[in-house]
């Protein structure tokens, strides 16, 4: 049985716009976690623990390998590029 996707929007304050780094806000993470039973955590651009450092390394490796451009047709950064920048991926 397929689950219904969780609707998250920038206008409701659940996602950050690309200009502010993309990704989910605390409100968006709470909504997603409540709907799916997940345990999403905030970004870890400057990890303070070994587990955060490992999470950051894993995110950077996974997201860097995603297909898709880093800039759109108008030369603006995509959500992919913004999230990699927000996580301080090199």
Short mmCIF file of N, CA, C and O in Angstrom, two decimals:
data_model
loop_
_atom_site.label_atom_id
_atom_site.label_comp_id
_atom_site.label_asym_id
_atom_site.label_seq_id
_atom_site.Cartn_x
_atom_site.Cartn_y
_atom_site.Cartn_z
N UNK A 1 0.83 -1.18 0.00
CA UNK A 1 0.00 0.00 0.00
C UNK A 1 0.88 1.24 0.00
O UNK A 1 1.74 1.42 0.85
N UNK A 2 0.70 2.11 -0.96
CA UNK A 2 1.50 3.34 -1.06
C UNK A 2 0.97 4.39 -0.10
O UNK A 2 -0.23 4.50 0.13
N UNK A 3 1.89 5.15 0.47
CA UNK A 3 1.48 6.21 1.38
C UNK A 3 1.34 7.52 0.63
O UNK A 3 2.02 7.74 -0.37
N UNK A 4 0.47 8.37 1.10
CA UNK A 4 0.26 9.66 0.48
C UNK A 4 1.44 10.57 0.83
O UNK A 4 1.83 10.65 2.00
N UNK A 5 2.03 11.25 -0.15
CA UNK A 5 3.16 12.12 0.15
C UNK A 5 2.75 13.30 1.03
O UNK A 5 1.61 13.77 0.97
N UNK A 6 3.67 13.75 1.86
CA UNK A 6 3.41 14.88 2.75
C UNK A 6 3.58 16.17 1.95
O UNK A 6 4.59 16.36 1.28
N UNK A 7 2.61 17.05 2.00
CA UNK A 7 2.66 18.31 1.28
C UNK A 7 3.37 19.37 2.13
O UNK A 7 2.89 19.74 3.20
N UNK A 8 4.52 19.83 1.65
CA UNK A 8 5.29 20.86 2.34
C UNK A 8 5.44 22.05 1.39
O UNK A 8 5.69 21.87 0.21
N UNK A 9 5.30 23.27 1.92
CA UNK A 9 5.35 24.46 1.07
C UNK A 9 6.19 25.56 1.70
O UNK A 9 6.24 25.69 2.93
N UNK A 10 6.82 26.35 0.85
CA UNK A 10 7.60 27.50 1.31
C UNK A 10 6.66 28.53 1.94
O UNK A 10 6.96 29.09 3.00
N UNK A 11 5.51 28.76 1.32
CA UNK A 11 4.57 29.77 1.79
C UNK A 11 4.03 29.52 3.19
O UNK A 11 3.71 30.46 3.91
N UNK A 12 3.93 28.27 3.59
CA UNK A 12 3.44 27.94 4.93
C UNK A 12 4.59 27.87 5.94
O UNK A 12 4.37 27.54 7.10
N UNK A 13 5.81 28.14 5.50
CA UNK A 13 6.95 28.14 6.41
C UNK A 13 7.49 26.76 6.71
O UNK A 13 8.18 26.56 7.70
N UNK A 14 7.22 25.79 5.84
CA UNK A 14 7.68 24.42 6.07
C UNK A 14 8.97 24.11 5.32
O UNK A 14 9.68 23.17 5.68
N UNK A 15 9.26 24.90 4.28
CA UNK A 15 10.50 24.75 3.52
C UNK A 15 11.13 26.12 3.39
O UNK A 15 10.43 27.13 3.34
N UNK A 16 12.46 26.15 3.30
CA UNK A 16 13.15 27.40 3.05
C UNK A 16 13.22 27.62 1.55
O UNK A 16 13.40 26.66 0.79
N UNK A 17 13.12 28.87 1.09
CA UNK A 17 13.30 29.12 -0.34
C UNK A 17 14.76 28.90 -0.71
O UNK A 17 15.64 28.89 0.15
N UNK A 18 15.02 28.71 -2.00
CA UNK A 18 16.39 28.48 -2.48
C UNK A 18 17.31 29.63 -2.07
O UNK A 18 18.45 29.42 -1.68
N UNK A 19 16.79 30.85 -2.08
CA UNK A 19 17.61 32.01 -1.73
C UNK A 19 18.11 31.97 -0.28
O UNK A 19 19.10 32.59 0.06
N UNK A 20 17.42 31.20 0.57
CA UNK A 20 17.83 31.09 1.97
C UNK A 20 18.46 29.75 2.29
O UNK A 20 18.64 29.40 3.45
N UNK A 21 18.78 28.97 1.27
CA UNK A 21 19.50 27.73 1.49
C UNK A 21 18.73 26.44 1.30
O UNK A 21 19.27 25.37 1.48
N UNK A 22 17.47 26.52 0.91
CA UNK A 22 16.63 25.33 0.69
C UNK A 22 16.54 24.48 1.96
O UNK A 22 16.99 24.88 3.01
N UNK A 23 15.92 23.33 1.88
CA UNK A 23 15.77 22.45 3.04
C UNK A 23 14.51 22.74 3.83
O UNK A 23 13.77 23.68 3.55
N UNK A 24 14.27 21.92 4.84
CA UNK A 24 13.07 22.04 5.66
C UNK A 24 13.34 22.90 6.90
O UNK A 24 14.44 22.91 7.42
N UNK A 25 12.31 23.57 7.34
CA UNK A 25 12.39 24.32 8.59
C UNK A 25 12.01 23.37 9.73
O UNK A 25 11.61 22.23 9.49
N UNK A 26 12.11 23.84 10.97
CA UNK A 26 11.71 23.03 12.11
C UNK A 26 10.24 22.64 11.99
O UNK A 26 9.85 21.51 12.29
N UNK A 27 9.41 23.58 11.53
CA UNK A 27 7.99 23.32 11.35
C UNK A 27 7.78 22.22 10.30
O UNK A 27 6.95 21.32 10.49
N UNK A 28 8.52 22.28 9.21
CA UNK A 28 8.40 21.28 8.14
C UNK A 28 8.86 19.91 8.60
O UNK A 28 8.23 18.89 8.29
N UNK A 29 9.97 19.86 9.35
CA UNK A 29 10.45 18.58 9.88
C UNK A 29 9.43 17.98 10.84
O UNK A 29 9.16 16.78 10.81
N UNK A 30 8.84 18.81 11.70
CA UNK A 30 7.84 18.33 12.66
C UNK A 30 6.63 17.76 11.92
O UNK A 30 6.11 16.70 12.29
N UNK A 31 6.17 18.45 10.88
CA UNK A 31 5.02 17.99 10.11
C UNK A 31 5.33 16.66 9.42
O UNK A 31 4.54 15.72 9.47
N UNK A 32 6.50 16.57 8.81
CA UNK A 32 6.89 15.35 8.11
C UNK A 32 7.04 14.18 9.09
O UNK A 32 6.56 13.08 8.84
N UNK A 33 7.70 14.44 10.21
CA UNK A 33 7.91 13.38 11.21
C UNK A 33 6.58 12.88 11.77
O UNK A 33 6.38 11.68 11.96
N UNK A 34 5.65 13.79 12.02
CA UNK A 34 4.34 13.41 12.55
C UNK A 34 3.55 12.58 11.54
O UNK A 34 2.88 11.61 11.90
N UNK A 35 3.67 12.94 10.26
CA UNK A 35 2.90 12.25 9.23
C UNK A 35 3.48 10.89 8.87
O UNK A 35 2.73 9.98 8.50
N UNK A 36 4.78 10.73 8.98
CA UNK A 36 5.41 9.49 8.51
C UNK A 36 6.03 8.65 9.61
O UNK A 36 6.43 7.52 9.35
N UNK A 37 6.17 9.18 10.80
CA UNK A 37 6.83 8.44 11.87
C UNK A 37 8.35 8.48 11.74
O UNK A 37 9.05 7.72 12.40
N UNK A 38 8.86 9.34 10.89
CA UNK A 38 10.30 9.47 10.68
C UNK A 38 10.93 10.26 11.83
O UNK A 38 10.25 10.70 12.74
N UNK A 39 12.23 10.46 11.73
CA UNK A 39 12.95 11.25 12.72
C UNK A 39 13.96 12.15 12.01
O UNK A 39 15.17 12.02 12.22
N UNK A 40 13.47 13.05 11.13
CA UNK A 40 14.36 13.96 10.43
C UNK A 40 14.99 14.93 11.42
O UNK A 40 14.35 15.37 12.36
N UNK A 41 16.26 15.24 11.19
CA UNK A 41 16.98 16.15 12.06
C UNK A 41 17.37 17.40 11.26
O UNK A 41 17.34 17.39 10.04
N UNK A 42 17.79 18.44 11.97
CA UNK A 42 18.22 19.68 11.32
C UNK A 42 19.56 19.44 10.61
O UNK A 42 20.26 18.46 10.87
N UNK A 43 19.92 20.37 9.74
CA UNK A 43 21.20 20.27 9.03
C UNK A 43 22.36 20.29 10.03
O UNK A 43 22.23 20.79 11.14
N UNK A 44 23.50 19.75 9.59
CA UNK A 44 24.69 19.70 10.44
C UNK A 44 25.88 20.26 9.67
O UNK A 44 26.84 19.55 9.41
N UNK A 45 25.85 21.56 9.32
CA UNK A 45 26.95 22.11 8.52
C UNK A 45 28.25 22.20 9.30
O UNK A 45 29.33 22.11 8.72
N UNK A 46 28.19 22.40 10.60
CA UNK A 46 29.37 22.45 11.45
C UNK A 46 29.16 21.46 12.59
O UNK A 46 28.80 21.84 13.70
N UNK A 47 29.41 20.16 12.32
CA UNK A 47 29.06 19.12 13.28
C UNK A 47 29.79 19.27 14.61
O UNK A 47 30.96 19.62 14.65
N UNK A 48 29.06 19.03 15.68
CA UNK A 48 29.61 19.12 17.03
C UNK A 48 29.88 17.73 17.61
O UNK A 48 30.50 17.61 18.65
N UNK A 49 29.40 16.68 16.96
CA UNK A 49 29.62 15.33 17.45
C UNK A 49 30.03 14.43 16.29
O UNK A 49 29.88 14.79 15.12
N UNK A 50 30.53 13.26 16.63
CA UNK A 50 30.94 12.31 15.59
C UNK A 50 29.74 11.86 14.76
O UNK A 50 29.85 11.67 13.56
N UNK A 51 28.60 11.69 15.41
CA UNK A 51 27.42 11.24 14.67
C UNK A 51 26.95 12.31 13.69
O UNK A 51 26.54 12.00 12.58
N UNK A 52 27.01 13.59 14.10
CA UNK A 52 26.65 14.67 13.18
C UNK A 52 27.63 14.76 12.02
O UNK A 52 27.25 15.01 10.88
N UNK A 53 28.92 14.55 12.30
CA UNK A 53 29.93 14.59 11.25
C UNK A 53 29.69 13.46 10.24
O UNK A 53 29.80 13.66 9.03
N UNK A 54 29.34 12.29 10.73
CA UNK A 54 29.06 11.16 9.85
C UNK A 54 27.80 11.42 9.02
O UNK A 54 27.75 11.09 7.83
N UNK A 55 26.79 12.03 9.65
CA UNK A 55 25.55 12.37 8.95
C UNK A 55 25.81 13.37 7.84
O UNK A 55 25.29 13.25 6.73
N UNK A 56 26.64 14.36 8.13
CA UNK A 56 26.99 15.38 7.13
C UNK A 56 27.75 14.74 5.97
O UNK A 56 27.46 14.99 4.80
N UNK A 57 28.73 13.89 6.28
CA UNK A 57 29.52 13.22 5.24
C UNK A 57 28.62 12.37 4.35
O UNK A 57 28.73 12.39 3.12
N UNK A 58 27.69 11.65 4.96
CA UNK A 58 26.77 10.80 4.23
C UNK A 58 25.85 11.64 3.34
O UNK A 58 25.64 11.32 2.17
N UNK A 59 25.31 12.74 3.90
CA UNK A 59 24.43 13.60 3.11
C UNK A 59 25.17 14.17 1.90
O UNK A 59 24.66 14.16 0.78
N UNK A 60 26.38 14.68 2.13
CA UNK A 60 27.15 15.29 1.04
C UNK A 60 27.44 14.28 -0.06
O UNK A 60 27.32 14.59 -1.24
N UNK A 61 27.83 13.07 0.32
CA UNK A 61 28.12 12.04 -0.67
C UNK A 61 26.86 11.67 -1.46
O UNK A 61 26.89 11.54 -2.69
N UNK A 62 25.74 11.50 -0.75
CA UNK A 62 24.48 11.11 -1.40
C UNK A 62 23.97 12.21 -2.31
O UNK A 62 23.60 11.98 -3.46
N UNK A 63 23.93 13.43 -1.79
CA UNK A 63 23.35 14.54 -2.55
C UNK A 63 24.22 14.96 -3.73
O UNK A 63 23.71 15.35 -4.77
N UNK A 64 25.54 14.89 -3.57
CA UNK A 64 26.44 15.26 -4.66
C UNK A 64 26.27 14.35 -5.86
O UNK A 64 26.48 14.76 -7.00
N UNK A 65 25.90 13.09 -5.60
CA UNK A 65 25.73 12.13 -6.68
C UNK A 65 24.37 12.17 -7.34
O UNK A 65 24.13 11.43 -8.30
N UNK A 66 23.48 13.02 -6.86
CA UNK A 66 22.13 13.11 -7.45
C UNK A 66 22.20 13.70 -8.86
O UNK A 66 22.99 14.62 -9.11
N UNK A 67 21.38 13.18 -9.77
CA UNK A 67 21.36 13.76 -11.11
C UNK A 67 20.71 15.14 -11.08
O UNK A 67 19.95 15.46 -10.17
N UNK A 68 21.04 15.92 -12.05
CA UNK A 68 20.43 17.24 -12.16
C UNK A 68 21.47 18.34 -12.11
O UNK A 68 22.56 18.17 -11.56
N UNK A 69 21.13 19.47 -12.68
CA UNK A 69 22.08 20.58 -12.76
C UNK A 69 22.21 21.32 -11.44
O UNK A 69 21.37 21.23 -10.56
N UNK A 70 23.29 22.07 -11.32
CA UNK A 70 23.52 22.92 -10.15
C UNK A 70 22.92 24.31 -10.38
O UNK A 70 22.72 25.06 -9.44
N UNK A 71 22.65 24.64 -11.65
CA UNK A 71 22.04 25.93 -12.00
C UNK A 71 20.87 25.68 -12.94
O UNK A 71 20.89 24.77 -13.74
N UNK A 72 19.84 26.54 -12.84
CA UNK A 72 18.69 26.41 -13.73
C UNK A 72 18.95 27.16 -15.04
O UNK A 72 20.05 27.66 -15.26
N UNK A 73 17.93 27.26 -15.88
CA UNK A 73 18.08 27.88 -17.20
C UNK A 73 18.50 29.35 -17.11
O UNK A 73 19.14 29.88 -18.00
N UNK A 74 18.09 30.04 -16.04
CA UNK A 74 18.43 31.46 -15.88
C UNK A 74 19.75 31.65 -15.13
O UNK A 74 20.12 32.79 -14.82
N UNK A 75 20.45 30.57 -14.80
CA UNK A 75 21.73 30.67 -14.12
C UNK A 75 21.63 30.77 -12.61
O UNK A 75 22.63 31.00 -11.92
N UNK A 76 20.43 30.58 -12.06
CA UNK A 76 20.25 30.62 -10.61
C UNK A 76 20.55 29.23 -10.03
O UNK A 76 20.30 28.22 -10.69
N UNK A 77 21.03 29.17 -8.78
CA UNK A 77 21.29 27.86 -8.18
C UNK A 77 19.99 27.08 -7.95
O UNK A 77 18.96 27.66 -7.64
N UNK A 78 20.07 25.78 -8.13
CA UNK A 78 18.90 24.92 -7.92
C UNK A 78 18.80 24.57 -6.43
O UNK A 78 19.70 24.88 -5.64
N UNK A 79 17.71 23.90 -6.03
CA UNK A 79 17.56 23.46 -4.64
C UNK A 79 18.70 22.51 -4.26
O UNK A 79 19.17 22.51 -3.13
N UNK A 80 19.15 21.71 -5.22
CA UNK A 80 20.28 20.80 -4.98
C UNK A 80 21.52 21.59 -4.59
O UNK A 80 22.16 21.31 -3.58
N UNK A 81 21.87 22.60 -5.38
CA UNK A 81 23.05 23.42 -5.10
C UNK A 81 22.92 24.15 -3.77
O UNK A 81 23.88 24.23 -2.98
N UNK A 82 21.73 24.67 -3.49
CA UNK A 82 21.51 25.42 -2.25
C UNK A 82 21.64 24.52 -1.03
O UNK A 82 22.22 24.90 -0.02
N UNK A 83 21.13 23.29 -1.13
CA UNK A 83 21.23 22.39 0.03
C UNK A 83 22.66 21.93 0.26
O UNK A 83 23.11 21.84 1.41
N UNK A 84 23.40 21.69 -0.82
CA UNK A 84 24.82 21.32 -0.66
C UNK A 84 25.60 22.47 -0.01
O UNK A 84 26.45 22.24 0.85
N UNK A 85 25.30 23.69 -0.40
CA UNK A 85 25.96 24.84 0.20
C UNK A 85 25.58 24.98 1.67
O UNK A 85 26.43 25.26 2.52
N UNK A 86 24.32 24.76 1.98
CA UNK A 86 23.85 24.89 3.36
C UNK A 86 24.51 23.88 4.29
O UNK A 86 24.74 24.14 5.47
N UNK A 87 24.82 22.70 3.76
CA UNK A 87 25.47 21.66 4.56
C UNK A 87 26.99 21.80 4.53
O UNK A 87 27.70 20.96 5.09
N UNK A 88 27.53 22.84 3.88
CA UNK A 88 28.97 23.06 3.74
C UNK A 88 29.66 21.87 3.06
O UNK A 88 30.74 21.45 3.48
N UNK A 89 29.05 21.35 2.02
CA UNK A 89 29.66 20.27 1.24
C UNK A 89 30.69 20.90 0.30
O UNK A 89 30.42 21.92 -0.32
N UNK A 90 31.82 20.30 0.20
CA UNK A 90 32.89 20.85 -0.65
C UNK A 90 32.73 20.40 -2.08
O UNK A 90 32.39 19.36 -2.42
#
